[in-house]
PDB file of C-alpha atoms in Angstrom:
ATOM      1  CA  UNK A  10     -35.020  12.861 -17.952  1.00  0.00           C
ATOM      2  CA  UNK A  11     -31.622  14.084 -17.982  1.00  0.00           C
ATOM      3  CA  UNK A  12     -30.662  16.894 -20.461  1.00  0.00           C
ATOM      4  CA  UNK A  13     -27.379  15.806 -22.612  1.00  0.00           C
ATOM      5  CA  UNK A  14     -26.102  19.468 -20.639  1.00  0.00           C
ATOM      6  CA  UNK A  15     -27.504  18.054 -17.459  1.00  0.00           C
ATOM      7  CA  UNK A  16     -25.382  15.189 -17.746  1.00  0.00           C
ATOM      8  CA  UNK A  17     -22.162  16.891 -18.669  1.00  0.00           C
ATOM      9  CA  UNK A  18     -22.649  19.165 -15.203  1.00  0.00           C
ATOM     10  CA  UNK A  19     -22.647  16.293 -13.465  1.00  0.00           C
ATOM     11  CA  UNK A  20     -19.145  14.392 -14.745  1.00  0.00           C
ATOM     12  CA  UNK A  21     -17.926  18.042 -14.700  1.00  0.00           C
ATOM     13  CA  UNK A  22     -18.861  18.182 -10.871  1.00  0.00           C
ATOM     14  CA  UNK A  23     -17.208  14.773 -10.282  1.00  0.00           C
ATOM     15  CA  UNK A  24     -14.389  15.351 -11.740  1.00  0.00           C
ATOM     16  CA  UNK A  25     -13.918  18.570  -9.702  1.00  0.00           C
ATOM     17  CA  UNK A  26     -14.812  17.050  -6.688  1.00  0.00           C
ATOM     18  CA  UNK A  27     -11.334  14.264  -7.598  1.00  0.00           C
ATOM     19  CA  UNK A  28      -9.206  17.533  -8.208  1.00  0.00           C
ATOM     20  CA  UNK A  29     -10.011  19.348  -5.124  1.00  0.00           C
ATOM     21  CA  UNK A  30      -9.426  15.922  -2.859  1.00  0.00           C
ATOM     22  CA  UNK A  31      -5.794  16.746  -2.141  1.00  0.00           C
ATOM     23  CA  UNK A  32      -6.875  20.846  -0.955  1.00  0.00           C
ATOM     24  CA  UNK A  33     -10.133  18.968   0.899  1.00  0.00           C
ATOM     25  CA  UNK A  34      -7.280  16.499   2.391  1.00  0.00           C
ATOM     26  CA  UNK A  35      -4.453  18.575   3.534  1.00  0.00           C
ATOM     27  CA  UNK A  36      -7.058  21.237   4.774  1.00  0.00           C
ATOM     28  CA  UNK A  37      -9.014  18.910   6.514  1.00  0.00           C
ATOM     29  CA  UNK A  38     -12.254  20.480   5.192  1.00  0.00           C
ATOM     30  CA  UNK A  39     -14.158  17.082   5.402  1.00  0.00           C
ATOM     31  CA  UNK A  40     -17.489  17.775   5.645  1.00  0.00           C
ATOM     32  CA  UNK A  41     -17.533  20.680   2.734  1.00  0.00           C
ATOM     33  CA  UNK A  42     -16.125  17.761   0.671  1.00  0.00           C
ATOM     34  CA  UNK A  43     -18.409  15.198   1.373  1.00  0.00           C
ATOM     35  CA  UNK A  44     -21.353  17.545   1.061  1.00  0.00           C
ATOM     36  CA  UNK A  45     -20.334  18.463  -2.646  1.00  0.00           C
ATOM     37  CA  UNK A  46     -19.384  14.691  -3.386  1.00  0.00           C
ATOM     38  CA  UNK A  47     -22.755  13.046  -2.008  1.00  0.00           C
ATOM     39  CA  UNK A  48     -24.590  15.639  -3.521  1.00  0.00           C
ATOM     40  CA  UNK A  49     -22.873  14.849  -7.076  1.00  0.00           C
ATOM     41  CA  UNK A  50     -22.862  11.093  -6.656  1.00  0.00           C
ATOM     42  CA  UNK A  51     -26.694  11.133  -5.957  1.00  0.00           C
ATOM     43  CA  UNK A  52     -27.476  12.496  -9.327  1.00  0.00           C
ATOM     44  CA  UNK A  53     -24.896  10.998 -11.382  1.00  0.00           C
ATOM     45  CA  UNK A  54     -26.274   7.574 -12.574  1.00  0.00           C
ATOM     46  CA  UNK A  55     -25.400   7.856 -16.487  1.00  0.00           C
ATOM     47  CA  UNK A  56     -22.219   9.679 -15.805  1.00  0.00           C
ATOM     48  CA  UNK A  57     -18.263   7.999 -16.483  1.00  0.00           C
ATOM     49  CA  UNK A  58     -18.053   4.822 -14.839  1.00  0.00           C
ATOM     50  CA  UNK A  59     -14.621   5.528 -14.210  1.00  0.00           C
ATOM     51  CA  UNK A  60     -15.317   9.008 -12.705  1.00  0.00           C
ATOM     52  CA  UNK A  61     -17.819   7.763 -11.092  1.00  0.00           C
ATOM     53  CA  UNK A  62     -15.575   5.199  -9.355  1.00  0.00           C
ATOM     54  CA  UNK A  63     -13.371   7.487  -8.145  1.00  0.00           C
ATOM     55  CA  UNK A  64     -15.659  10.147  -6.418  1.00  0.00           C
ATOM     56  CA  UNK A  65     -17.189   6.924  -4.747  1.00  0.00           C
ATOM     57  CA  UNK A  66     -13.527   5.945  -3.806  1.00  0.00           C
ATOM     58  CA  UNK A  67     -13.144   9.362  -2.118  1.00  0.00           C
ATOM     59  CA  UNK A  68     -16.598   9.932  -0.812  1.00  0.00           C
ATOM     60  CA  UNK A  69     -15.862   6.418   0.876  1.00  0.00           C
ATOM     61  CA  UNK A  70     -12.679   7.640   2.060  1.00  0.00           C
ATOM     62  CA  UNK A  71     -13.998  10.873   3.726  1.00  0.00           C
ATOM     63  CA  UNK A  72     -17.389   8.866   4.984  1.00  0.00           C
ATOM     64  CA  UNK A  73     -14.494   6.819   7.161  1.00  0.00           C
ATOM     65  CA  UNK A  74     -12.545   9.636   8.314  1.00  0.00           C
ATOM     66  CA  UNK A  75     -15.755  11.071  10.202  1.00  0.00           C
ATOM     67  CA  UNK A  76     -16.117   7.709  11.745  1.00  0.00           C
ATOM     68  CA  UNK A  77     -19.489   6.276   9.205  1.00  0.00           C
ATOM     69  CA  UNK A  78     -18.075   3.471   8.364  1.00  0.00           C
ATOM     70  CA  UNK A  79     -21.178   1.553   7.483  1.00  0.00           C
ATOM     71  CA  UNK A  80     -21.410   4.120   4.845  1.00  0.00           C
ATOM     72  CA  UNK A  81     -17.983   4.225   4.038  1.00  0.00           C
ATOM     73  CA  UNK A  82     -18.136   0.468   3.153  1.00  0.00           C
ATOM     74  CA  UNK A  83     -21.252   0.893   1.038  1.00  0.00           C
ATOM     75  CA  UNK A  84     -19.532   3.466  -1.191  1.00  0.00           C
ATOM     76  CA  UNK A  85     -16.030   1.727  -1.109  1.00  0.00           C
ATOM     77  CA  UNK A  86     -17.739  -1.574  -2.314  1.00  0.00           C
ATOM     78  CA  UNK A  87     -19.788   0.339  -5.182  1.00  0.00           C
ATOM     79  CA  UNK A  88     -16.424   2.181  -6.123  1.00  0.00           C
ATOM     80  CA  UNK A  89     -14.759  -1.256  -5.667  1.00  0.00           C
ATOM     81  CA  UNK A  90     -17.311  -2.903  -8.370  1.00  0.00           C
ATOM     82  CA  UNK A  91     -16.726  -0.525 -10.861  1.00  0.00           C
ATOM     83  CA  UNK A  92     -13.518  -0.571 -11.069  1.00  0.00           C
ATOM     84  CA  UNK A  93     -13.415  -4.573 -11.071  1.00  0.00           C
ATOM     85  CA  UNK A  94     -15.642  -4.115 -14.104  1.00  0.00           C
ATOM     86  CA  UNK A  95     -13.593  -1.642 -15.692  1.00  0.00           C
ATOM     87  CA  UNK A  96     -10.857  -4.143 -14.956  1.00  0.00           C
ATOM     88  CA  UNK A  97      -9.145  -1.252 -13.401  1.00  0.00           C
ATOM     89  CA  UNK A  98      -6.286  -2.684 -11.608  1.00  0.00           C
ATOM     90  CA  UNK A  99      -4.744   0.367  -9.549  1.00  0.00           C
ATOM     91  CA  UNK A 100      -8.100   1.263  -8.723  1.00  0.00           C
ATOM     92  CA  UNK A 101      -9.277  -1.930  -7.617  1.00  0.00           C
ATOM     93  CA  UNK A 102      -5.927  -2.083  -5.368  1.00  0.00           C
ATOM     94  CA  UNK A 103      -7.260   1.459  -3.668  1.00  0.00           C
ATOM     95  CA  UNK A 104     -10.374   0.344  -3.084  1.00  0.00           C
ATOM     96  CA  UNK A 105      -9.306  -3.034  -1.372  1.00  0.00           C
ATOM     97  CA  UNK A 106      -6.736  -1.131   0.728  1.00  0.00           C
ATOM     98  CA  UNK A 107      -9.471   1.388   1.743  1.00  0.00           C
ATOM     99  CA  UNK A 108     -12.405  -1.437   2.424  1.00  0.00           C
ATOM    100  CA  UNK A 109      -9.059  -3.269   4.723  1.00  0.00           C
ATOM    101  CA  UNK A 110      -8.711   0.456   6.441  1.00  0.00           C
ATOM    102  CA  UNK A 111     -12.585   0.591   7.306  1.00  0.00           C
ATOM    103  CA  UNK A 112     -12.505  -3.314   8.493  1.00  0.00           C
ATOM    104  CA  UNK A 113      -9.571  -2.414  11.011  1.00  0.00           C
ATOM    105  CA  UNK A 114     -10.885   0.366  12.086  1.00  0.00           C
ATOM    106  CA  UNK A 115     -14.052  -2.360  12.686  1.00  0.00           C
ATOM    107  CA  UNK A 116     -11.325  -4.613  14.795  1.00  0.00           C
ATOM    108  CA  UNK A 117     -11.348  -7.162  11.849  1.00  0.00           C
ATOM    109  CA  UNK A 118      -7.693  -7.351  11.186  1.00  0.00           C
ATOM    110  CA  UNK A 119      -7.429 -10.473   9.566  1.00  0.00           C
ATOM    111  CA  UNK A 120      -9.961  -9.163   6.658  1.00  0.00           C
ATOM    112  CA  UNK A 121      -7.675  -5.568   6.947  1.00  0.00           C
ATOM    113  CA  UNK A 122      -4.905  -7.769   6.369  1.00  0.00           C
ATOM    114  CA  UNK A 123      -6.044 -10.294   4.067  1.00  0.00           C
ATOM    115  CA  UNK A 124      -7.628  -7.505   1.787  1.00  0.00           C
ATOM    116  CA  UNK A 125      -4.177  -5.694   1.964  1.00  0.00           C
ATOM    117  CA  UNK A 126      -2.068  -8.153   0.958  1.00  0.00           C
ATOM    118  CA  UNK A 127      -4.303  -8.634  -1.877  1.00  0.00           C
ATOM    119  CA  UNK A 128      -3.994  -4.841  -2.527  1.00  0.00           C
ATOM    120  CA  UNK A 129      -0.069  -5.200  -2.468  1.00  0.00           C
ATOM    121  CA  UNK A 130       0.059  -8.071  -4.687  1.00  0.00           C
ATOM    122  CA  UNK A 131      -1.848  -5.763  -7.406  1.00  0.00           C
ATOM    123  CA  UNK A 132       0.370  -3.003  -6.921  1.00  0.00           C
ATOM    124  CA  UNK A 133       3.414  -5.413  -7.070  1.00  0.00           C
ATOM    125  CA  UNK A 134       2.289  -7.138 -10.312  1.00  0.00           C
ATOM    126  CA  UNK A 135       2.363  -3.545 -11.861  1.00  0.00           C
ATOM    127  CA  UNK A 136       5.510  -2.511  -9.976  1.00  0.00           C
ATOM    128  CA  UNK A 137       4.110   0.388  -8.935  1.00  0.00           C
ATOM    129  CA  UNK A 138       6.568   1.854  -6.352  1.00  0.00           C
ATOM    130  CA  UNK A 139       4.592   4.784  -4.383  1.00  0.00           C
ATOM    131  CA  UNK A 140       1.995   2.207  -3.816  1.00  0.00           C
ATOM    132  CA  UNK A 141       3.923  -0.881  -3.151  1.00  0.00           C
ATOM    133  CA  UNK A 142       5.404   2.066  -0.264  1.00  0.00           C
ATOM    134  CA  UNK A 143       1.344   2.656   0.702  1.00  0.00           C
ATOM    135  CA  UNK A 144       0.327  -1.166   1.068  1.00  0.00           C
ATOM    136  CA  UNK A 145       3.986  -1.878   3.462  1.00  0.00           C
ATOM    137  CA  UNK A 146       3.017   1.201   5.490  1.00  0.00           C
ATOM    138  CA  UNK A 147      -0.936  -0.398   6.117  1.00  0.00           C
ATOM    139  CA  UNK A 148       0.817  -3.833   6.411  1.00  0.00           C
ATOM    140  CA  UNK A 149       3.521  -2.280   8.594  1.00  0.00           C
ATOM    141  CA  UNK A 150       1.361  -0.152  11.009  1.00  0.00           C
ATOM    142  CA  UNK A 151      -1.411  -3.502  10.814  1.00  0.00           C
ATOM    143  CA  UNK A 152       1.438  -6.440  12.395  1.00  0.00           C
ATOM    144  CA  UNK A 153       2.252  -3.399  15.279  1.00  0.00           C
ATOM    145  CA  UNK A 154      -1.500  -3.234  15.912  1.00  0.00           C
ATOM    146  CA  UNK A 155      -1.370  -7.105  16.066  1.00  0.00           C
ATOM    147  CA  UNK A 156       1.652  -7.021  18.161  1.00  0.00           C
ATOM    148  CA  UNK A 157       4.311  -8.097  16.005  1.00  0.00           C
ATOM    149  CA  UNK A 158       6.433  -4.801  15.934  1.00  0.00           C
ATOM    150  CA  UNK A 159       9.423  -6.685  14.496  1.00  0.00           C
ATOM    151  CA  UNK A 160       7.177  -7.184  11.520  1.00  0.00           C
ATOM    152  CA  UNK A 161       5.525  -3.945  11.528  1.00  0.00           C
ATOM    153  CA  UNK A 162       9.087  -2.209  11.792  1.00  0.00           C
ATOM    154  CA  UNK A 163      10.715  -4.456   8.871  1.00  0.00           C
ATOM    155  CA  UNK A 164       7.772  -3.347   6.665  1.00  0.00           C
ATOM    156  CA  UNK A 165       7.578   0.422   7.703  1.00  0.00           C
ATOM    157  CA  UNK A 166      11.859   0.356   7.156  1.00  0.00           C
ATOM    158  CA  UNK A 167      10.889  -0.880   3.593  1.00  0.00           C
ATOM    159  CA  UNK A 168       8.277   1.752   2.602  1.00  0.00           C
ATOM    160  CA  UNK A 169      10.432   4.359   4.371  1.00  0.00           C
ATOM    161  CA  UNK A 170      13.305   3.598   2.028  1.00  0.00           C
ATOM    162  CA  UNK A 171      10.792   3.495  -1.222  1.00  0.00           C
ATOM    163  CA  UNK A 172       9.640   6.839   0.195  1.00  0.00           C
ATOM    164  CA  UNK A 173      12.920   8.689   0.709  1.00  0.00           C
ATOM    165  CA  UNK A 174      13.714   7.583  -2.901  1.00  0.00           C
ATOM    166  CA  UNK A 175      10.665   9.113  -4.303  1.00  0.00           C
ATOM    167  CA  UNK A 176      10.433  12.846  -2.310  1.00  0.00           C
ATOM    168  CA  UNK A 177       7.506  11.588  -0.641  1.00  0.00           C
ATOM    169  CA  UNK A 178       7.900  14.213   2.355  1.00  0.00           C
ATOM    170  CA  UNK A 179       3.817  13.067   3.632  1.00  0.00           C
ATOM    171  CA  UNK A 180       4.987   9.112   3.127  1.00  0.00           C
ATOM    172  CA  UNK A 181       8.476   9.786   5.259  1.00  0.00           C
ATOM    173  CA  UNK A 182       6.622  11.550   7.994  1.00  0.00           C
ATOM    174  CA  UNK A 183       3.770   8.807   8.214  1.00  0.00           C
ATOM    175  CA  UNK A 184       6.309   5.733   8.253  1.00  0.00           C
ATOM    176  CA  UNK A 185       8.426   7.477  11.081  1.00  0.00           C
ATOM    177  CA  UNK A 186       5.525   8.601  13.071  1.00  0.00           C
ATOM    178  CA  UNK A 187       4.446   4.631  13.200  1.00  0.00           C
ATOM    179  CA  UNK A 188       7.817   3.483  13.454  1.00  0.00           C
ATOM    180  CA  UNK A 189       8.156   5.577  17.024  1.00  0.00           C
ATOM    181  CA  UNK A 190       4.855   4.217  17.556  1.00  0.00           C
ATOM    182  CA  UNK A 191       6.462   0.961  17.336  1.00  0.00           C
ATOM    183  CA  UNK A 192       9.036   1.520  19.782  1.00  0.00           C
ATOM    184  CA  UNK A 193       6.642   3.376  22.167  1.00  0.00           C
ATOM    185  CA  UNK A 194       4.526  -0.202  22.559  1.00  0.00           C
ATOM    186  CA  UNK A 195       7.686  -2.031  22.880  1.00  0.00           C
ATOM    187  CA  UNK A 196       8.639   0.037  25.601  1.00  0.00           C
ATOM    188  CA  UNK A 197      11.730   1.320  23.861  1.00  0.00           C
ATOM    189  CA  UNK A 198      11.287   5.140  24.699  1.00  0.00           C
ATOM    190  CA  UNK A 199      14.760   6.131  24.000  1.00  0.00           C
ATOM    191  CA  UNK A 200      14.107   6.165  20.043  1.00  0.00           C
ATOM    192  CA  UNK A 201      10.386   7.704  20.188  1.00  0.00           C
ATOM    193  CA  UNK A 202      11.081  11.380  20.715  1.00  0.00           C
ATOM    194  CA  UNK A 203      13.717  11.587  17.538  1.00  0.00           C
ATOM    195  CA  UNK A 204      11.210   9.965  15.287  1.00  0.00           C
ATOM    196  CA  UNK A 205       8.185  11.716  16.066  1.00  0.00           C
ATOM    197  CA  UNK A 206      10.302  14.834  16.041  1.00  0.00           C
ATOM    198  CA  UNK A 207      11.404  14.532  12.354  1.00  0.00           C
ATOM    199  CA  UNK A 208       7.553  13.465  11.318  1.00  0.00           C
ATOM    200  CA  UNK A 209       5.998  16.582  13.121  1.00  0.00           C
ATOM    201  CA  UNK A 210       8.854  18.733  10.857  1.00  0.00           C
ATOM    202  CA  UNK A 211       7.595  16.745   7.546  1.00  0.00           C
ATOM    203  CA  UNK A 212       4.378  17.119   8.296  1.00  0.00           C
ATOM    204  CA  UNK A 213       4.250  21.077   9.744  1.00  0.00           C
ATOM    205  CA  UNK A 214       6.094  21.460   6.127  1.00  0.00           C
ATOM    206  CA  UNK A 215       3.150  20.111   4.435  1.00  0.00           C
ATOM    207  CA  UNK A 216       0.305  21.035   6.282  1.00  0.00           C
ATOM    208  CA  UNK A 217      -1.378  17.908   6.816  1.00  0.00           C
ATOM    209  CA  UNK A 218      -3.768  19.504   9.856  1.00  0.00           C
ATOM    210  CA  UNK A 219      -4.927  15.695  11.101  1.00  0.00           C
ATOM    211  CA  UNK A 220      -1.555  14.083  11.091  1.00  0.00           C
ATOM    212  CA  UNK A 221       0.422  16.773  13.153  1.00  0.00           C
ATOM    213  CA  UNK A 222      -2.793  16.190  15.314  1.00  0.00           C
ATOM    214  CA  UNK A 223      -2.114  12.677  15.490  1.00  0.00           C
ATOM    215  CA  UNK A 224       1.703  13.551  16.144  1.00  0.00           C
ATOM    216  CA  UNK A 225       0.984  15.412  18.996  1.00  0.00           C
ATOM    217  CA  UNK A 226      -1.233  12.738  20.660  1.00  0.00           C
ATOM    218  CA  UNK A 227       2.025  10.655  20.577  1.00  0.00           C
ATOM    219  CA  UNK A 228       3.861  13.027  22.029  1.00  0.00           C
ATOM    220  CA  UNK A 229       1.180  13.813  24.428  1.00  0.00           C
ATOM    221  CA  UNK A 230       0.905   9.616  25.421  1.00  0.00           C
ATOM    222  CA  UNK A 231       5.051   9.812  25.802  1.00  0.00           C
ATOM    223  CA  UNK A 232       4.963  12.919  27.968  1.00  0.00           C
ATOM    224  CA  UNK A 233       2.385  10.624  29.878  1.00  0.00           C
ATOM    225  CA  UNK A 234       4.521   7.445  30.193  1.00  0.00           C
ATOM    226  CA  UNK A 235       7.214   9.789  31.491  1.00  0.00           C
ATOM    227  CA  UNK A 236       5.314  11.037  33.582  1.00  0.00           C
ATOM    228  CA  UNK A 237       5.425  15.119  32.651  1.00  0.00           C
ATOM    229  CA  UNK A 238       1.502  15.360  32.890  1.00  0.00           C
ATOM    230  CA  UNK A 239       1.688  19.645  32.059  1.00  0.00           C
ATOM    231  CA  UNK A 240       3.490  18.289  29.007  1.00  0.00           C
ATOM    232  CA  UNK A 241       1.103  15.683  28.317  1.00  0.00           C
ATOM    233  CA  UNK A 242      -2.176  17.997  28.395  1.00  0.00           C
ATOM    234  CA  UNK A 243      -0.236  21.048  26.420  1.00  0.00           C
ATOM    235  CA  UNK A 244       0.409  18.142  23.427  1.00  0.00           C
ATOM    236  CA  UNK A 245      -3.851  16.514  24.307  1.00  0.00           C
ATOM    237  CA  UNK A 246      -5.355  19.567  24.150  1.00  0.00           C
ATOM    238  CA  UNK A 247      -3.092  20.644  20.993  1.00  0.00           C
ATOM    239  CA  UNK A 248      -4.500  18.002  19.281  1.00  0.00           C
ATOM    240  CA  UNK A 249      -8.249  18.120  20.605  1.00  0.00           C
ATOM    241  CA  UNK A 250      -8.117  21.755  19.126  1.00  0.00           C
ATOM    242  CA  UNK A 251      -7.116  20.851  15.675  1.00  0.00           C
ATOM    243  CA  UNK A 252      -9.603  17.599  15.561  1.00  0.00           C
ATOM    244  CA  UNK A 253     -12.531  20.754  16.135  1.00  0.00           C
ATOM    245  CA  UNK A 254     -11.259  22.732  13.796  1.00  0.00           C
ATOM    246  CA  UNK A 255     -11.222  20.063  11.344  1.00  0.00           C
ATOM    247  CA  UNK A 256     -14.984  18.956  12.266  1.00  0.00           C
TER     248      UNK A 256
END
């Protein structure tokens, strides 16, 4: 039986687990996270429900990035329950956008959509601006995946306006880096390099290890279509290094 102590340990190690996400995140120190998370959600029946929600969200979240996404759904759903039955609305919204994340990355995009828009509508209903800007850049980044880049670029324009407005150097770089994305599928190469150019600046500024990774593959795939293959393998193998030294 749990100690009274016992139990306090255990919200005290979930709630430090929450704090440390955005150092886990930006450092790209995945598996330490999910180590200390798993290991704190597995004894913390009887803890907060509403800390308990949230190391699920994030557990879920990190489960994904590594590529379990069976388990990643699991915990997204559990962290997805509580918060329904905390009527936690901005939770609930997360939780939606991340179980729409894990069914695209599945190749369901009409559940990743259909669970985002649902996501959006929460955040819109509490006219929540940095996440109405999160929900347009899934939506956005979704409709180019789906081929509509006219969509996807309308949406991405929005969230990058929301995103210069609020300082939001991480949401700038990720909404230009899909917007040249955009224009790289539509075979509009002209306007790739000065995109991804001003993303890979935000994001070098911030340290985001996996997303100047992810830059550099799109560099590396232009370099490709223009046929400068030295170029191409310098940006490749750039980002293959960083993807190992995340884990």
């Amino acid at each position: 039986r749990r100690t009274t102590k016992g139990a306090r340990y255990v919200e005290m190690a979930l709630r430090l687990s929450t704090v440390l996400w955005p150092f886990w995140g930006l450092r790209g120190n995945y598996s330490e996270a999910r180590s200390f998370l798993e290991q704190a959600i597995a004894v913390s029946e009887g803890a907060g429900a509403s800390i308990r929600a949230k190391a699920l969200y994030y557990a879920a979240r990190i489960a994904h990035t590594q590529g379990n996404n069976e388990r990643a759904e699991q915990l997204g759903k559990e962290s997805l329950s509580l918060y329904q039955e905390l009527h936690d609305a901005t939770g609930s919204a997360l939780a939606l956008h991340h179980l729409a994340d894990i069914a695209w990355t599945r190749g369901d995009l009409e559940t990743a959509r259909v669970q985002g828009e649902e996501a959006l509508d929460i955040f819109r209903t509490m006219n929540d601006s940095a996440d109405i800007a999160f929900m347009q850049l899934h939506l956005g980044t979704l409709a180019i995946d789906q081929g509509d880049y006219t969509k996807g670029c309308r949406l991405l324009e929005e969230n990058l306006n929301i995103c210069r407005e609020l300082h939001d150097k991480s949401g700038i770089a990720e909404a230009l880096m899909n917007v040249a994305r955009a224009h790289f599928l539509a075979g509009d190469l002209t306007q790739v390099r000065p995109l991804l150019e001003e993303s890979y600046a935000f994001y070098h500024e911030t340290g985001d290890k996996e997303s100047i990774a992810y830059c550099f593959c799109q560099f590396g795939l232009l370099a490709l279509s223009q046929d400068d293959l030295p170029e191409a393998r310098l940006k490749m193998e750039a980002a293959v290094d960083l993807f190992k030294e995340m884990g």
